[in-house]
XYZ file of N, CA and C in Angstrom:
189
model
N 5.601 -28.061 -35.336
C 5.453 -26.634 -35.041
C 6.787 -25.932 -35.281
N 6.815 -24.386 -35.777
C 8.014 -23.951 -35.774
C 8.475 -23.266 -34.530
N 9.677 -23.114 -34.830
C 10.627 -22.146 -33.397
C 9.467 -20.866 -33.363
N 9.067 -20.449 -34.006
C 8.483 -19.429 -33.903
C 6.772 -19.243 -32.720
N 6.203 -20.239 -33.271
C 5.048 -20.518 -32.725
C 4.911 -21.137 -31.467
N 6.326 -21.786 -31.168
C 6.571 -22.241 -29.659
C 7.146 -21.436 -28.859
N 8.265 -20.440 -29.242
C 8.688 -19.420 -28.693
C 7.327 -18.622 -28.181
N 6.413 -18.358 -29.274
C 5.397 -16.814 -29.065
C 4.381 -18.431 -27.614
N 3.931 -19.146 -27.921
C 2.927 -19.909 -26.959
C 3.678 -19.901 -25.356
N 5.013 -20.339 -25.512
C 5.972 -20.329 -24.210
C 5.756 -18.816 -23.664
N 6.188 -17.937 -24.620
C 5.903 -16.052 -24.067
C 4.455 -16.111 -23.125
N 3.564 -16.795 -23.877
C 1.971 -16.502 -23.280
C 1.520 -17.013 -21.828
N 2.036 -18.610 -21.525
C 1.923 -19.087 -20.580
C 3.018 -18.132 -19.955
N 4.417 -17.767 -19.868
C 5.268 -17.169 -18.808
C 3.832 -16.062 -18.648
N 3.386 -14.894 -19.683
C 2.892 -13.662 -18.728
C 1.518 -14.539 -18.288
N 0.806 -15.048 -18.844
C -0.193 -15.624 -17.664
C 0.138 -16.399 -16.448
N 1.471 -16.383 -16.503
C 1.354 -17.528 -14.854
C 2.152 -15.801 -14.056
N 2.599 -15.094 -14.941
C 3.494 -14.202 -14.032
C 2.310 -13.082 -13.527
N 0.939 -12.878 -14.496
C -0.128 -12.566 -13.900
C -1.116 -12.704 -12.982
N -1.006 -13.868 -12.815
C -1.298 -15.057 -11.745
C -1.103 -14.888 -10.215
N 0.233 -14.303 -10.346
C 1.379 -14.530 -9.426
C 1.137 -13.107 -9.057
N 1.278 -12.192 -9.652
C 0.926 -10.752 -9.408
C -0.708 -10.905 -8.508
N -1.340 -11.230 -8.923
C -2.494 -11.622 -8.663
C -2.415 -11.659 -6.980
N -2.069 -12.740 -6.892
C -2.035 -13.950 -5.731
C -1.111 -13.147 -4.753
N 0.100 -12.718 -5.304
C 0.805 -11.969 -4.442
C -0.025 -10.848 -3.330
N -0.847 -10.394 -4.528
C -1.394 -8.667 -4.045
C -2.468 -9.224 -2.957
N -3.081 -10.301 -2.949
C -4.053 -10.689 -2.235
C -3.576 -11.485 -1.142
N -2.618 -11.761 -1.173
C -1.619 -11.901 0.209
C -0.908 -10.602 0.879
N -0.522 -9.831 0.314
C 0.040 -8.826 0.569
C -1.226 -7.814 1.356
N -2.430 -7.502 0.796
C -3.179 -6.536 0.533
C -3.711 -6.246 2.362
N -4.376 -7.233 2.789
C -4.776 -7.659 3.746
C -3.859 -7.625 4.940
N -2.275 -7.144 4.887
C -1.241 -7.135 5.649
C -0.936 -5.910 6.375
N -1.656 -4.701 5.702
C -1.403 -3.556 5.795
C -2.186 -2.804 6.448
N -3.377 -2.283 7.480
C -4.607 -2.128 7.160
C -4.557 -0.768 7.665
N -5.109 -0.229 7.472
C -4.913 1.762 7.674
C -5.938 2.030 8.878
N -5.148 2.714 9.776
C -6.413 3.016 10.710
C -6.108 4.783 10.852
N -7.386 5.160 11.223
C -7.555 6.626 11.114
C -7.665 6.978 12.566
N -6.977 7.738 13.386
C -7.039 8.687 13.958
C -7.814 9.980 14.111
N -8.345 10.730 15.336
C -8.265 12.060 15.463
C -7.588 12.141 16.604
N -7.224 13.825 15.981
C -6.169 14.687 16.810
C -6.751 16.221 17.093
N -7.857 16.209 18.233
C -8.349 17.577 18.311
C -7.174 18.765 18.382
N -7.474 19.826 17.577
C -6.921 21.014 17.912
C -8.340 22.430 18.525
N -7.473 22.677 20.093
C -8.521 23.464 20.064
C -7.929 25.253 20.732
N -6.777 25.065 20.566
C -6.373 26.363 20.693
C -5.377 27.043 19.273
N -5.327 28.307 19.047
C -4.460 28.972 17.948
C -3.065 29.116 18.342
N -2.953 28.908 19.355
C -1.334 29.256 20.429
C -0.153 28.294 19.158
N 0.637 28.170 19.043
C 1.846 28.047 18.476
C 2.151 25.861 19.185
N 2.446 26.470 20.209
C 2.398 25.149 21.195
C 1.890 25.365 22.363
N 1.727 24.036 22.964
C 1.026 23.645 24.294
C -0.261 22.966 23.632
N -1.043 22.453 25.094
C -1.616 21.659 25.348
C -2.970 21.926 23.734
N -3.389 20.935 23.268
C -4.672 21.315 22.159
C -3.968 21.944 20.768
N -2.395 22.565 20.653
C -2.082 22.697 19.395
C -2.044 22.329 18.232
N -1.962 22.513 16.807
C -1.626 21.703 15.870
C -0.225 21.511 16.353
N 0.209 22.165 16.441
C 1.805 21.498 16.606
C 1.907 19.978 17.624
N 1.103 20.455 18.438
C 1.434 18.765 19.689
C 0.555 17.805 18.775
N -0.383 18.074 18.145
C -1.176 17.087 17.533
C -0.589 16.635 16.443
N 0.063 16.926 15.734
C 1.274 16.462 14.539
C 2.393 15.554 15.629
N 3.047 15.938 16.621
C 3.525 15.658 17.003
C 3.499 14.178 17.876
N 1.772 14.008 17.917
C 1.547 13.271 19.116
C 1.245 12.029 17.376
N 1.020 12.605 16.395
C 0.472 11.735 15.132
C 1.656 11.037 14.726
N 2.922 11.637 14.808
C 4.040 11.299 14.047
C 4.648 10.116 15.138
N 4.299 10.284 16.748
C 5.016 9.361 17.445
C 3.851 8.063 17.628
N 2.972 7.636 16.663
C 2.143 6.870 16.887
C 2.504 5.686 15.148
């Protein structure tokens, strides 16, 4: 075989095992993270106090 054809076959196996690996990574990784949703009633227009958007951002950001 030439330098050439072993160089380009060596290239193929590195990105399929480095695809692999991407792979395998993300499906370890993926499952680590998991998003949970909240509510935050707002039920007054007032600026602040009790039921605001403002305390409800506030009460979101310290969670």
């Amino acid at each position: 075989m030439s330098k050439k054809i072993v160089s380009i076959q060596l290239r193929l196996i590195q990105n399929i095992l480095l695809g692999i690996l991407l792979v395998v990574s993300m499906l370890v990784i993926a499952p680590a993270f998991p998003a949970h949703a909240a509510s935050y009633v707002v039920s007054t227009l007032n600026d602040s106090g009790t039921g605001s958007l403002r305390e409800a951002i506030t009460a979101a950001l310290a969670t």
